PDB file of C-alpha atoms in Angstrom:
ATOM      1  CA  MET A   1      94.485  97.425  98.307  1.00 94.00           C
ATOM      2  CA  THR A   2      94.421  94.211 100.258  1.00 94.00           C
ATOM      3  CA  PHE A   3      97.094  91.599 100.818  1.00 94.00           C
ATOM      4  CA  ASN A   4      96.289  87.912 101.313  1.00 90.00           C
ATOM      5  CA  ASN A   5      99.682  86.206 101.624  1.00 89.00           C
ATOM      6  CA  THR A   6     102.976  86.968 103.341  1.00 90.00           C
ATOM      7  CA  ASP A   7     106.277  85.411 102.294  1.00 89.00           C
ATOM      8  CA  ILE A   8     108.762  86.934 104.751  1.00 89.00           C
ATOM      9  CA  SER A   9     107.938  89.345 107.547  1.00 90.00           C
ATOM     10  CA  VAL A  10     110.222  90.926 110.139  1.00 93.00           C
ATOM     11  CA  GLY A  11     108.884  93.943 111.995  1.00 95.00           C
ATOM     12  CA  VAL A  12     106.057  94.556 109.525  1.00 97.00           C
ATOM     13  CA  SER A  13     102.656  92.846 109.473  1.00 96.00           C
ATOM     14  CA  ILE A  14      99.402  93.051 107.550  1.00 96.00           C
ATOM     15  CA  VAL A  15      96.401  93.749 109.798  1.00 96.00           C
ATOM     16  CA  SER A  16      92.774  93.580 108.589  1.00 96.00           C
ATOM     17  CA  SER A  17      94.008  92.672 105.079  1.00 95.00           C
ATOM     18  CA  SER A  18      95.063  96.234 104.178  1.00 97.00           C
ATOM     19  CA  ARG A  19      96.973  97.823 107.076  1.00 98.00           C
ATOM     20  CA  ILE A  20     100.740  97.693 106.653  1.00 98.00           C
ATOM     21  CA  THR A  21     101.613  97.847 110.351  1.00 98.00           C
ATOM     22  CA  ILE A  22     105.097  98.836 111.520  1.00 98.00           C
ATOM     23  CA  ALA A  23     106.406  97.262 114.748  1.00 98.00           C
ATOM     24  CA  ASN A  24     109.503  99.447 115.228  1.00 98.00           C
ATOM     25  CA  SER A  25     110.023 103.186 114.797  1.00 98.00           C
ATOM     26  CA  GLY A  26     112.185 104.159 111.831  1.00 98.00           C
ATOM     27  CA  ASP A  27     112.320 105.090 108.168  1.00 98.00           C
ATOM     28  CA  TYR A  28     110.820 102.662 105.665  1.00 98.00           C
ATOM     29  CA  ASN A  29     110.508 102.194 101.914  1.00 98.00           C
ATOM     30  CA  ILE A  30     107.026 100.923 101.000  1.00 98.00           C
ATOM     31  CA  GLN A  31     107.068  99.530  97.445  1.00 98.00           C
ATOM     32  CA  PHE A  32     104.268  97.957  95.486  1.00 97.00           C
ATOM     33  CA  SER A  33     103.289  96.826  92.028  1.00 97.00           C
ATOM     34  CA  ALA A  34      99.666  96.261  91.025  1.00 97.00           C
ATOM     35  CA  GLN A  35      98.328  94.544  87.893  1.00 96.00           C
ATOM     36  CA  LEU A  36      95.365  96.637  86.692  1.00 96.00           C
ATOM     37  CA  VAL A  37      92.858  95.774  83.977  1.00 95.00           C
ATOM     38  CA  LYS A  38      89.809  97.450  82.510  1.00 94.00           C
ATOM     39  CA  THR A  39      87.355  94.619  81.910  1.00 92.00           C
ATOM     40  CA  GLN A  40      84.587  96.458  80.014  1.00 89.00           C
ATOM     41  CA  GLY A  41      83.846  99.688  78.192  1.00 81.00           C
ATOM     42  CA  GLY A  42      85.346 101.472  75.248  1.00 78.00           C
ATOM     43  CA  SER A  43      86.162 104.870  76.728  1.00 88.00           C
ATOM     44  CA  ALA A  44      89.196 105.905  78.741  1.00 91.00           C
ATOM     45  CA  GLU A  45      88.775 105.936  82.529  1.00 93.00           C
ATOM     46  CA  ASP A  46      91.056 106.932  85.407  1.00 94.00           C
ATOM     47  CA  ILE A  47      92.202 105.308  88.619  1.00 96.00           C
ATOM     48  CA  TYR A  48      93.970 107.202  91.390  1.00 97.00           C
ATOM     49  CA  ILE A  49      96.411 105.466  93.747  1.00 98.00           C
ATOM     50  CA  TYR A  50      97.746 107.114  96.900  1.00 98.00           C
ATOM     51  CA  LEU A  51      99.178 106.470 100.374  1.00 98.00           C
ATOM     52  CA  LYS A  52      97.317 106.658 103.687  1.00 98.00           C
ATOM     53  CA  LYS A  53      98.873 106.820 107.166  1.00 98.00           C
ATOM     54  CA  ASN A  54      96.806 105.824 110.206  1.00 98.00           C
ATOM     55  CA  GLY A  55      93.642 106.156 108.089  1.00 97.00           C
ATOM     56  CA  SER A  56      94.401 109.648 106.732  1.00 98.00           C
ATOM     57  CA  VAL A  57      95.483 110.524 103.197  1.00 98.00           C
ATOM     58  CA  VAL A  58      99.171 111.496 102.943  1.00 98.00           C
ATOM     59  CA  ALA A  59      99.658 114.779 101.063  1.00 97.00           C
ATOM     60  CA  ASP A  60     101.246 114.719  97.590  1.00 97.00           C
ATOM     61  CA  THR A  61     101.182 110.912  97.183  1.00 97.00           C
ATOM     62  CA  ASN A  62      98.418 110.583  94.553  1.00 97.00           C
ATOM     63  CA  THR A  63      99.022 109.360  91.008  1.00 96.00           C
ATOM     64  CA  LYS A  64      96.479 109.103  88.165  1.00 96.00           C
ATOM     65  CA  LEU A  65      96.546 106.272  85.646  1.00 95.00           C
ATOM     66  CA  THR A  66      94.287 106.067  82.591  1.00 94.00           C
ATOM     67  CA  LEU A  67      93.141 102.792  81.080  1.00 93.00           C
ATOM     68  CA  ALA A  68      92.043 103.370  77.511  1.00 88.00           C
ATOM     69  CA  ASN A  69      89.485 100.701  76.689  1.00 84.00           C
ATOM     70  CA  ASN A  70      88.249  97.142  77.205  1.00 87.00           C
ATOM     71  CA  ASN A  71      91.046  94.710  78.115  1.00 88.00           C
ATOM     72  CA  SER A  72      93.578  97.486  78.734  1.00 89.00           C
ATOM     73  CA  TYR A  73      96.295  96.367  81.157  1.00 92.00           C
ATOM     74  CA  THR A  74      98.852  98.410  83.043  1.00 94.00           C
ATOM     75  CA  VAL A  75     101.104  97.976  86.054  1.00 95.00           C
ATOM     76  CA  ALA A  76     101.197 100.633  88.732  1.00 96.00           C
ATOM     77  CA  SER A  77     104.545 100.375  90.478  1.00 96.00           C
ATOM     78  CA  TRP A  78     106.242 102.873  92.719  1.00 93.00           C
ATOM     79  CA  ASN A  79     107.498 103.414  96.240  1.00 95.00           C
ATOM     80  CA  PHE A  80     107.020 105.737  99.173  1.00 98.00           C
ATOM     81  CA  PHE A  81     109.690 106.640 101.751  1.00 97.00           C
ATOM     82  CA  VAL A  82     108.025 107.150 105.129  1.00 98.00           C
ATOM     83  CA  THR A  83     108.900 107.761 108.754  1.00 98.00           C
ATOM     84  CA  SER A  84     106.906 105.684 111.202  1.00 98.00           C
ATOM     85  CA  LEU A  85     106.514 105.323 114.928  1.00 98.00           C
ATOM     86  CA  ALA A  86     106.031 101.847 116.386  1.00 98.00           C
ATOM     87  CA  GLY A  87     102.424 100.702 115.876  1.00 98.00           C
ATOM     88  CA  GLU A  88     101.546 103.097 113.065  1.00 98.00           C
ATOM     89  CA  PHE A  89     100.023 101.720 109.869  1.00 98.00           C
ATOM     90  CA  PHE A  90      99.940 102.587 106.198  1.00 98.00           C
ATOM     91  CA  GLU A  91      97.521 101.652 103.432  1.00 98.00           C
ATOM     92  CA  ILE A  92      97.668 101.935  99.666  1.00 98.00           C
ATOM     93  CA  GLY A  93      94.396 103.540  98.660  1.00 97.00           C
ATOM     94  CA  SER A  94      92.721 103.734  95.285  1.00 96.00           C
ATOM     95  CA  TYR A  95      89.757 105.534  93.770  1.00 97.00           C
ATOM     96  CA  THR A  96      87.969 105.159  90.444  1.00 94.00           C
ATOM     97  CA  THR A  97      84.476 105.922  89.195  1.00 88.00           C
ATOM     98  CA  ASP A  98      84.677 102.958  86.794  1.00 91.00           C
ATOM     99  CA  GLN A  99      83.690  99.668  88.418  1.00 90.00           C
ATOM    100  CA  HIS A 100      85.366  97.841  85.539  1.00 92.00           C
ATOM    101  CA  ILE A 101      88.910  98.903  86.512  1.00 95.00           C
ATOM    102  CA  GLN A 102      90.154  96.127  88.770  1.00 94.00           C
ATOM    103  CA  LEU A 103      93.211  94.548  90.283  1.00 95.00           C
ATOM    104  CA  GLU A 104      93.706  91.247  88.490  1.00 94.00           C
ATOM    105  CA  TYR A 105      95.129  87.975  89.754  1.00 94.00           C
ATOM    106  CA  ASP A 106      95.767  85.467  86.970  1.00 93.00           C
ATOM    107  CA  PRO A 107      96.547  81.959  88.283  1.00 93.00           C
ATOM    108  CA  SER A 108      97.635  80.550  84.909  1.00 86.00           C
ATOM    109  CA  PRO A 109      98.504  83.169  82.254  1.00 85.00           C
ATOM    110  CA  VAL A 110     100.448  80.690  80.092  1.00 89.00           C
ATOM    111  CA  VAL A 111     101.079  76.987  80.669  1.00 89.00           C
ATOM    112  CA  GLY A 112     104.353  76.530  82.527  1.00 90.00           C
ATOM    113  CA  LEU A 113     104.595  80.128  83.780  1.00 93.00           C
ATOM    114  CA  PRO A 114     103.889  81.274  87.344  1.00 94.00           C
ATOM    115  CA  ALA A 115     100.724  83.092  88.363  1.00 93.00           C
ATOM    116  CA  ILE A 116     100.446  86.873  88.059  1.00 93.00           C
ATOM    117  CA  PRO A 117      99.657  88.334  91.495  1.00 94.00           C
ATOM    118  CA  SER A 118      97.293  91.294  91.637  1.00 95.00           C
ATOM    119  CA  VAL A 119      99.582  93.169  94.065  1.00 97.00           C
ATOM    120  CA  ILE A 120     103.138  92.663  95.282  1.00 96.00           C
ATOM    121  CA  LEU A 121     104.190  94.622  98.387  1.00 97.00           C
ATOM    122  CA  THR A 122     107.713  95.015  99.747  1.00 97.00           C
ATOM    123  CA  VAL A 123     108.552  97.015 102.870  1.00 97.00           C
ATOM    124  CA  ASN A 124     112.192  97.624 103.852  1.00 96.00           C
ATOM    125  CA  ARG A 125     113.538  99.475 106.847  1.00 96.00           C
ATOM    126  CA  VAL A 126     116.045 102.012 105.552  1.00 96.00           C
ATOM    127  CA  GLY A 127     116.866 103.961 108.688  1.00 91.00           C
TER     128      GLY A 127
END
């Protein structure tokens, strides 16, 4: 997953659009929510979302979501508690064989309401 905007950042930065880079050693809670949509097709398809640390998959972090048919929406939202050394980075990875499962940004879902971001990321130091 990639991140294009940052609201507030202290000790955490986004590098190369996807690397959640930690400036200070410690324990962190990495939380995200992602708006997923299946744009075409009538059969159920899966997407897998997992955590990577320094480019390697982190064991036991994968979750499978199934989108049933055309115009199926779901929100993937969970968090990972991690221990990091200064300079290490994390990424939220995904895998699907269906090119029609996508992250969706909607700039104007309903007149007067705010946009729906494709991904929201929050990282808090907890220790």
